[in-house]
Coordinates of N, CA and C in Angstrom, one line a residue:
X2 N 101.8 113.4 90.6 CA 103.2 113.0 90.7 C 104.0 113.7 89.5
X3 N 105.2 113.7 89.9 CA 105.9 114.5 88.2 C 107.4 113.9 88.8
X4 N 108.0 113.9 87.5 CA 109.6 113.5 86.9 C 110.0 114.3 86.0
X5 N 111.4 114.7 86.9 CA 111.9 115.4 86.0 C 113.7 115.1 86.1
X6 N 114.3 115.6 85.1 CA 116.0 115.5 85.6 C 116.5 116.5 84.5
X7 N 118.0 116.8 85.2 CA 118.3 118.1 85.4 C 119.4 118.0 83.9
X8 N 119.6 116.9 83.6 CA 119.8 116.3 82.3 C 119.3 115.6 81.3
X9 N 117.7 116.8 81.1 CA 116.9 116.8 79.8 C 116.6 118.2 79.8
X10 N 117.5 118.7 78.8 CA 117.6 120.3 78.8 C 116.5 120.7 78.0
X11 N 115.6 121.9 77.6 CA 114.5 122.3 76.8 C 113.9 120.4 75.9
X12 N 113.8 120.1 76.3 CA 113.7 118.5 75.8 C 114.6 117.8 75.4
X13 N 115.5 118.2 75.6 CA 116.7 117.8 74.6 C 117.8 116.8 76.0
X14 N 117.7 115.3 75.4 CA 118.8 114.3 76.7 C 119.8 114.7 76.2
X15 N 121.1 115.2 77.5 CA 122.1 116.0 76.8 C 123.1 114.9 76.3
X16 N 124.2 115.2 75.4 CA 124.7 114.2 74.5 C 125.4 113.0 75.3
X17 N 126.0 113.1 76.7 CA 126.5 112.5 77.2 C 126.0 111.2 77.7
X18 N 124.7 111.3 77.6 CA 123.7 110.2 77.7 C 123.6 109.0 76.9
X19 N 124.0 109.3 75.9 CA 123.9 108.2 74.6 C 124.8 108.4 73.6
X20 N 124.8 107.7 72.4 CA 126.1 107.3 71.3 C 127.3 108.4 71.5
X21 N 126.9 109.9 71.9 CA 127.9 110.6 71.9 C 128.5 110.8 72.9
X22 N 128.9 110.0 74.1 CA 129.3 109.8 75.4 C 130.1 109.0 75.4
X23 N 131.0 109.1 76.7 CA 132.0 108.6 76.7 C 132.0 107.1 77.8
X24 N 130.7 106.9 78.1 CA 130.7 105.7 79.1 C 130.2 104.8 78.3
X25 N 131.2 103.7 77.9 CA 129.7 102.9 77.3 C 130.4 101.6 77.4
X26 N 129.5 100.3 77.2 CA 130.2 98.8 77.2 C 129.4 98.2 76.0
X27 N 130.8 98.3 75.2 CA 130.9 98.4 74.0 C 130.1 99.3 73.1
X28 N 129.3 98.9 72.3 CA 128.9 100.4 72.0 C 127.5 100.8 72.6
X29 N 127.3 100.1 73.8 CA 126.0 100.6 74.6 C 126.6 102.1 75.4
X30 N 125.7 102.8 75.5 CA 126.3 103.9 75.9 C 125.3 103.3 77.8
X31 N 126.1 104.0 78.9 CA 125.8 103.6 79.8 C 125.8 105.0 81.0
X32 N 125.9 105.9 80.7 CA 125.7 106.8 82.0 C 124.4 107.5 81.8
X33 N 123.5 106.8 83.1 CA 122.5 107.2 83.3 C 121.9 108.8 83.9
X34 N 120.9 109.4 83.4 CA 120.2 110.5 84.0 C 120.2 110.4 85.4
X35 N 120.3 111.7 85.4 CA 119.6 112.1 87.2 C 118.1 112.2 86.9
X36 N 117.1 111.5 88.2 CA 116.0 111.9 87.9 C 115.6 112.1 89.4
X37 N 114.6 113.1 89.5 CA 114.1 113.5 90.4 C 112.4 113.1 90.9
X38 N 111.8 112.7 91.6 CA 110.5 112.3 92.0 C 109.8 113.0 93.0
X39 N 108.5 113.8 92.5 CA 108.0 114.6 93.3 C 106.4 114.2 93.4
X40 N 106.3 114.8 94.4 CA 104.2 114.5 95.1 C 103.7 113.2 94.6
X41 N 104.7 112.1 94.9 CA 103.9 110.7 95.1 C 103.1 110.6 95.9
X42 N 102.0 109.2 96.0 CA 100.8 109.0 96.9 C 102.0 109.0 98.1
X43 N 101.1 109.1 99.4 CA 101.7 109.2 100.7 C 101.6 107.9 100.6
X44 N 100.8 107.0 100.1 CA 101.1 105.4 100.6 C 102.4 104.6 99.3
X45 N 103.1 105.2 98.9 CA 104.2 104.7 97.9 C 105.0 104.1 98.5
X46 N 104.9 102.8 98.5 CA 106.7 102.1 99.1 C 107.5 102.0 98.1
X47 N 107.5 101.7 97.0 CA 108.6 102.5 95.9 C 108.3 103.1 94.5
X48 N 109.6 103.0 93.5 CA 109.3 103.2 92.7 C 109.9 102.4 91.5
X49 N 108.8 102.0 90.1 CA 109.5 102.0 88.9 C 110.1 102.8 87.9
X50 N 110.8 102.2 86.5 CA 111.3 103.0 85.9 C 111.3 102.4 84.7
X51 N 110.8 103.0 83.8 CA 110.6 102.6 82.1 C 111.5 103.5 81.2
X52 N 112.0 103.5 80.5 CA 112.7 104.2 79.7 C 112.4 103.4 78.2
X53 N 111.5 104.2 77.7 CA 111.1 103.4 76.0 C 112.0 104.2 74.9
X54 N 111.6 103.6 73.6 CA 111.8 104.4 72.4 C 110.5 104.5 71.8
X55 N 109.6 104.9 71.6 CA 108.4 104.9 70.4 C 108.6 105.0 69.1
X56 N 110.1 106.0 69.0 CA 110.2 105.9 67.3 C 111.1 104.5 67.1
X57 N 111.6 103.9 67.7 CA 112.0 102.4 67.0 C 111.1 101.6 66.2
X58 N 109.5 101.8 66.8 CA 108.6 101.0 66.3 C 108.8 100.4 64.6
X59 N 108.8 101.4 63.7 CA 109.2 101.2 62.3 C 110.2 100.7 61.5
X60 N 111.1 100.9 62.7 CA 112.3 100.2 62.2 C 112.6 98.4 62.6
X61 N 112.2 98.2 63.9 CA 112.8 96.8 64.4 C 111.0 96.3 65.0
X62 N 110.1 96.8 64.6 CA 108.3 96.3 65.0 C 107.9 96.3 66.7
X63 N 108.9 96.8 67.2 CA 108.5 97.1 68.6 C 109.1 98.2 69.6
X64 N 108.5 98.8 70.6 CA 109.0 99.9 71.3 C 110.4 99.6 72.3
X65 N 111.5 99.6 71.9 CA 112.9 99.7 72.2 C 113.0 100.0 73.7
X66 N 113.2 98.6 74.6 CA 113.4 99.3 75.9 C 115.0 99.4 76.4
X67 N 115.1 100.9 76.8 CA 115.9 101.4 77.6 C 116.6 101.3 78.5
X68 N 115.7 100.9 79.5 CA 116.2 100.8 80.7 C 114.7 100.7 81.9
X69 N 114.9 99.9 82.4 CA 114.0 99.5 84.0 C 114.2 99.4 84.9
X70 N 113.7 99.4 85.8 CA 114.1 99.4 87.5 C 112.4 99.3 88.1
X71 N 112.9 98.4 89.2 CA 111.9 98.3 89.8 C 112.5 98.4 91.6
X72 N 111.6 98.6 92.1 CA 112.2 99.1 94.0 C 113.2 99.4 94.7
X73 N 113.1 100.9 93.7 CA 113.5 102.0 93.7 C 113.0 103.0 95.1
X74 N 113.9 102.7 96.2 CA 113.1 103.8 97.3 C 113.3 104.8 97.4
X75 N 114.1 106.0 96.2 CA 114.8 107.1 96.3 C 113.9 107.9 95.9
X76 N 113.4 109.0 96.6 CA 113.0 110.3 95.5 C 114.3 110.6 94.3
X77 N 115.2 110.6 94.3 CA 116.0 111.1 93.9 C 117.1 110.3 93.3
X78 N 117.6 110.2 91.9 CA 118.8 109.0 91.4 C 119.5 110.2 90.8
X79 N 120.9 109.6 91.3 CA 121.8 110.3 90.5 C 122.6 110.0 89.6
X80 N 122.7 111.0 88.8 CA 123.4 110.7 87.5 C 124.4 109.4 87.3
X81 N 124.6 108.7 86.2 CA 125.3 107.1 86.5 C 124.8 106.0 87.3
X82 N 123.5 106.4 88.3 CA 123.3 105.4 89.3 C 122.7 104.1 88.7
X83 N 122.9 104.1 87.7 CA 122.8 102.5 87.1 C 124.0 101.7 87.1
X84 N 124.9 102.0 86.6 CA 126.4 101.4 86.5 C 126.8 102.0 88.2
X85 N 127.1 102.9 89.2 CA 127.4 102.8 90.3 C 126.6 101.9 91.2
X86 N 125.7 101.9 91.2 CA 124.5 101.2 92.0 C 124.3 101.8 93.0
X87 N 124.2 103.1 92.5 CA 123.7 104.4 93.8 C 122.9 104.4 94.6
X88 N 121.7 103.8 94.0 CA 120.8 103.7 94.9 C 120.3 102.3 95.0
X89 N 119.5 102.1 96.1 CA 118.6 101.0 96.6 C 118.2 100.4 95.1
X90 N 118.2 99.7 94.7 CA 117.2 99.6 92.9 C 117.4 98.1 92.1
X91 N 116.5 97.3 91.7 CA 116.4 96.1 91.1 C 116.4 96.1 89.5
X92 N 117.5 96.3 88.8 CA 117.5 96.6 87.3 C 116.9 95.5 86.1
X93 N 116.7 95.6 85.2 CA 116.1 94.8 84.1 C 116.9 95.0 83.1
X94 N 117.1 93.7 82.4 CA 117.2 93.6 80.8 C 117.0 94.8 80.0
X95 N 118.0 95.9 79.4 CA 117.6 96.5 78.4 C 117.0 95.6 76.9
X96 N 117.1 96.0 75.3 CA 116.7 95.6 74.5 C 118.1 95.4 73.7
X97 N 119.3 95.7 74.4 CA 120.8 95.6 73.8 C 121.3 94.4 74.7
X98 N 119.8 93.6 75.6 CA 120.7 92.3 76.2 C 121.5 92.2 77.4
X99 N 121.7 93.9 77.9 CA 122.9 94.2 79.0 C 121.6 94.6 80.1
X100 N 122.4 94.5 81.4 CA 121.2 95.1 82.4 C 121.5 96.3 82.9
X101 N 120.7 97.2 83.1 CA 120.8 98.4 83.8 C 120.6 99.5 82.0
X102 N 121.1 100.7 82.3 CA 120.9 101.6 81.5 C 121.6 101.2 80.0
X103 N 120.9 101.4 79.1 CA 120.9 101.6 77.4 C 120.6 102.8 76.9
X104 N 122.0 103.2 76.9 CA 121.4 104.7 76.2 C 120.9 105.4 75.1
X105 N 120.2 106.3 74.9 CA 120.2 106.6 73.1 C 120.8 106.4 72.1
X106 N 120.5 105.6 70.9 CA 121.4 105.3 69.4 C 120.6 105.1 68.8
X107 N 119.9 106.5 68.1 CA 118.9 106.6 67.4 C 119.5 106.4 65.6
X108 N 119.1 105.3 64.9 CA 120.1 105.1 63.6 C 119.8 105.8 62.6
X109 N 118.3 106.6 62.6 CA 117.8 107.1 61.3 C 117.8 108.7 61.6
X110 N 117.5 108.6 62.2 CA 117.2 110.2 62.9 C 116.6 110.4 64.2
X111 N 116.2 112.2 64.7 CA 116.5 112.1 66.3 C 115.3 111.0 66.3
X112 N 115.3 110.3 67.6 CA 114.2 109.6 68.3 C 114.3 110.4 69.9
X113 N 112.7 110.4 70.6 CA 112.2 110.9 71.0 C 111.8 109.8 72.0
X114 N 112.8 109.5 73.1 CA 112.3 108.9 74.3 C 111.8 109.1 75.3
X115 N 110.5 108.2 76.0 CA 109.5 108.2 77.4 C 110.2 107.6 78.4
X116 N 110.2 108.5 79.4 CA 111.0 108.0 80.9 C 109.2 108.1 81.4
X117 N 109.4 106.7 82.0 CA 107.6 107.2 82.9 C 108.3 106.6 84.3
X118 N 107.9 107.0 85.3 CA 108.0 106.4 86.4 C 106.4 105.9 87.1
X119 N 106.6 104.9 87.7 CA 105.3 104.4 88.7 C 105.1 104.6 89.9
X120 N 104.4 105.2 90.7 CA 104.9 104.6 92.6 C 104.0 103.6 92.5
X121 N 104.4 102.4 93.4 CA 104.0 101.6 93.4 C 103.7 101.1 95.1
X122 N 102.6 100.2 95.3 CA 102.4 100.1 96.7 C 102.8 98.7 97.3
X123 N 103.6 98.3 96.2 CA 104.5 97.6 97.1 C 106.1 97.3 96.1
X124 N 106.6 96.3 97.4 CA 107.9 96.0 96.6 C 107.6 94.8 95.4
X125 N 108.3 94.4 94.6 CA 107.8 93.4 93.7 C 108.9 92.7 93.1
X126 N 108.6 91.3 92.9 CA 109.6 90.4 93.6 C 110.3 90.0 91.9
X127 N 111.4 91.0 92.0 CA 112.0 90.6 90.7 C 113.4 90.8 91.0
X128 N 114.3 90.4 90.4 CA 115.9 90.1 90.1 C 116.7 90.6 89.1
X129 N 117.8 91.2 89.8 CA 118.2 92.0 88.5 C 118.3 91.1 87.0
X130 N 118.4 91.4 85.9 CA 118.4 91.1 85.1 C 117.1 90.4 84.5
X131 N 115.7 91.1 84.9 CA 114.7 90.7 84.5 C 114.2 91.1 83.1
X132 N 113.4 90.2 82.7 CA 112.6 91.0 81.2 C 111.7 92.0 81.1
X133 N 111.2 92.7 80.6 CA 110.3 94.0 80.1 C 109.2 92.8 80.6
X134 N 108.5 91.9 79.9 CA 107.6 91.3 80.2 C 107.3 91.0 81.8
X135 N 108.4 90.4 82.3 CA 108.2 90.0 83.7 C 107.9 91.8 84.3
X136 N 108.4 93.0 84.0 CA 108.3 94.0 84.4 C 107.0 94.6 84.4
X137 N 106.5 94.1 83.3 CA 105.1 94.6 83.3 C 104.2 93.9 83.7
X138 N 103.9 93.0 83.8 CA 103.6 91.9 84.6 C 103.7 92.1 86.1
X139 N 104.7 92.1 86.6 CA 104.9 92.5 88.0 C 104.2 94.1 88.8
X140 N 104.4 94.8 87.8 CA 103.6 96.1 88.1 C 102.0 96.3 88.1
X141 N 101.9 95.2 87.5 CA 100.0 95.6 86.9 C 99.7 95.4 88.2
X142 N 98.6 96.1 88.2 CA 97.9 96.6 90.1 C 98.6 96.5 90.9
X143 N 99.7 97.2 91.0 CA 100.3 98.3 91.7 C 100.5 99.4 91.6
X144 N 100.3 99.9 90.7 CA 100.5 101.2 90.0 C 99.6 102.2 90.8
X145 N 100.4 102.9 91.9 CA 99.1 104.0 92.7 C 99.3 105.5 91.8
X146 N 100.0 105.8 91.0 CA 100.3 107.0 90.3 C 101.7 106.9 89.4
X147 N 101.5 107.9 88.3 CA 102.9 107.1 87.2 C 102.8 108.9 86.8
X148 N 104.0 109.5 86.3 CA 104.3 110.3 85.4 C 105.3 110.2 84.3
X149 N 105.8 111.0 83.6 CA 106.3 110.5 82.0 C 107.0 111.8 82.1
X150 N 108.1 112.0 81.0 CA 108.6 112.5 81.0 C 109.3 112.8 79.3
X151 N 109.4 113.5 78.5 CA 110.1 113.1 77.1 C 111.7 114.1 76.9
X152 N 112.2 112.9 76.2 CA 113.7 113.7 75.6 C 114.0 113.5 74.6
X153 N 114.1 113.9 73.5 CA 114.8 114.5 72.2 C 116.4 113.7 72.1
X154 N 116.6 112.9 71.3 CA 118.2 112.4 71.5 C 118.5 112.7 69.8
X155 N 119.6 113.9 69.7 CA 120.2 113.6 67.7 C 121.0 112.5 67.7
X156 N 120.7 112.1 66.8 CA 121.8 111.4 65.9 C 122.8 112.1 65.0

């Protein structure tokens, strides 16, 4: 399986994605990537979506989530489709409290975030506004294939 989007240039999430963008509620920055989904299992009925920070760890003692989604039936999301509700998709709690996409606001310097996607072999019974925990939780043994993806955000 592989993920990719056409708005993570040489590694780099382009600025419009986070603090230096112009979509945001309040100072969450909010216009989401396009991402693309290729050679899932043939048996996938959908997909998730993780969006971490790993370099947060040092600063606030845990990995900074971004942004989630769970039953997701699109190969394909387009740019914003968190705030439009473009596609089919069940969003979660970011770590800024708000649901749907949290964009990059790296405070010390650049941070280097993981988009992983899962297919998953079934749907999984969650509500928007769910926790990271309920998310991981709900995925464990379903996961038929996952890929990752990284982007580079300056501050």
């Amino acid at each position: 399986m592989k993920v990719s989007s056409s708005n993570i240039v040489e590694g780099e999430i382009l600025p419009q994605h986070g603090m230096y963008g112009e979509h945001m509620d309040g100072d969450v920055p909010t216009l989401s990537f396009p991402l693309s989904i290729k050679y899932a299992p043939k048996d996938t009925v959908c997909y998730a979506i993780k969006m971490t920070d790993p370099d947060s760890v040092p600063l606030c003692g845990y990995e900074w989530y971004h942004w989630t989604v769970v039953n997701l039936k699109d190969d394909e999301l387009p740019e914003n489709a968190s705030v439009l509700r473009a596609a089919k998709m069940v969003q979660g709690k970011n770590d800024f409290g708000k649901i749907g996409y949290g964009g990059p606001t790296p405070p010390d310097k650049p941070h280097t975030y993981v988009i992983t996607v899962y297919a998953l072999d079934c749907v999984v019974g969650l509500e928007n506004g769910f926790t990271k925990e309920e998310f991981e939780e709900a995925i464990k043994g379903h996961i038929l294939a996952e890929a990752s993806m990284e982007g580079l955000y300056n501050n």
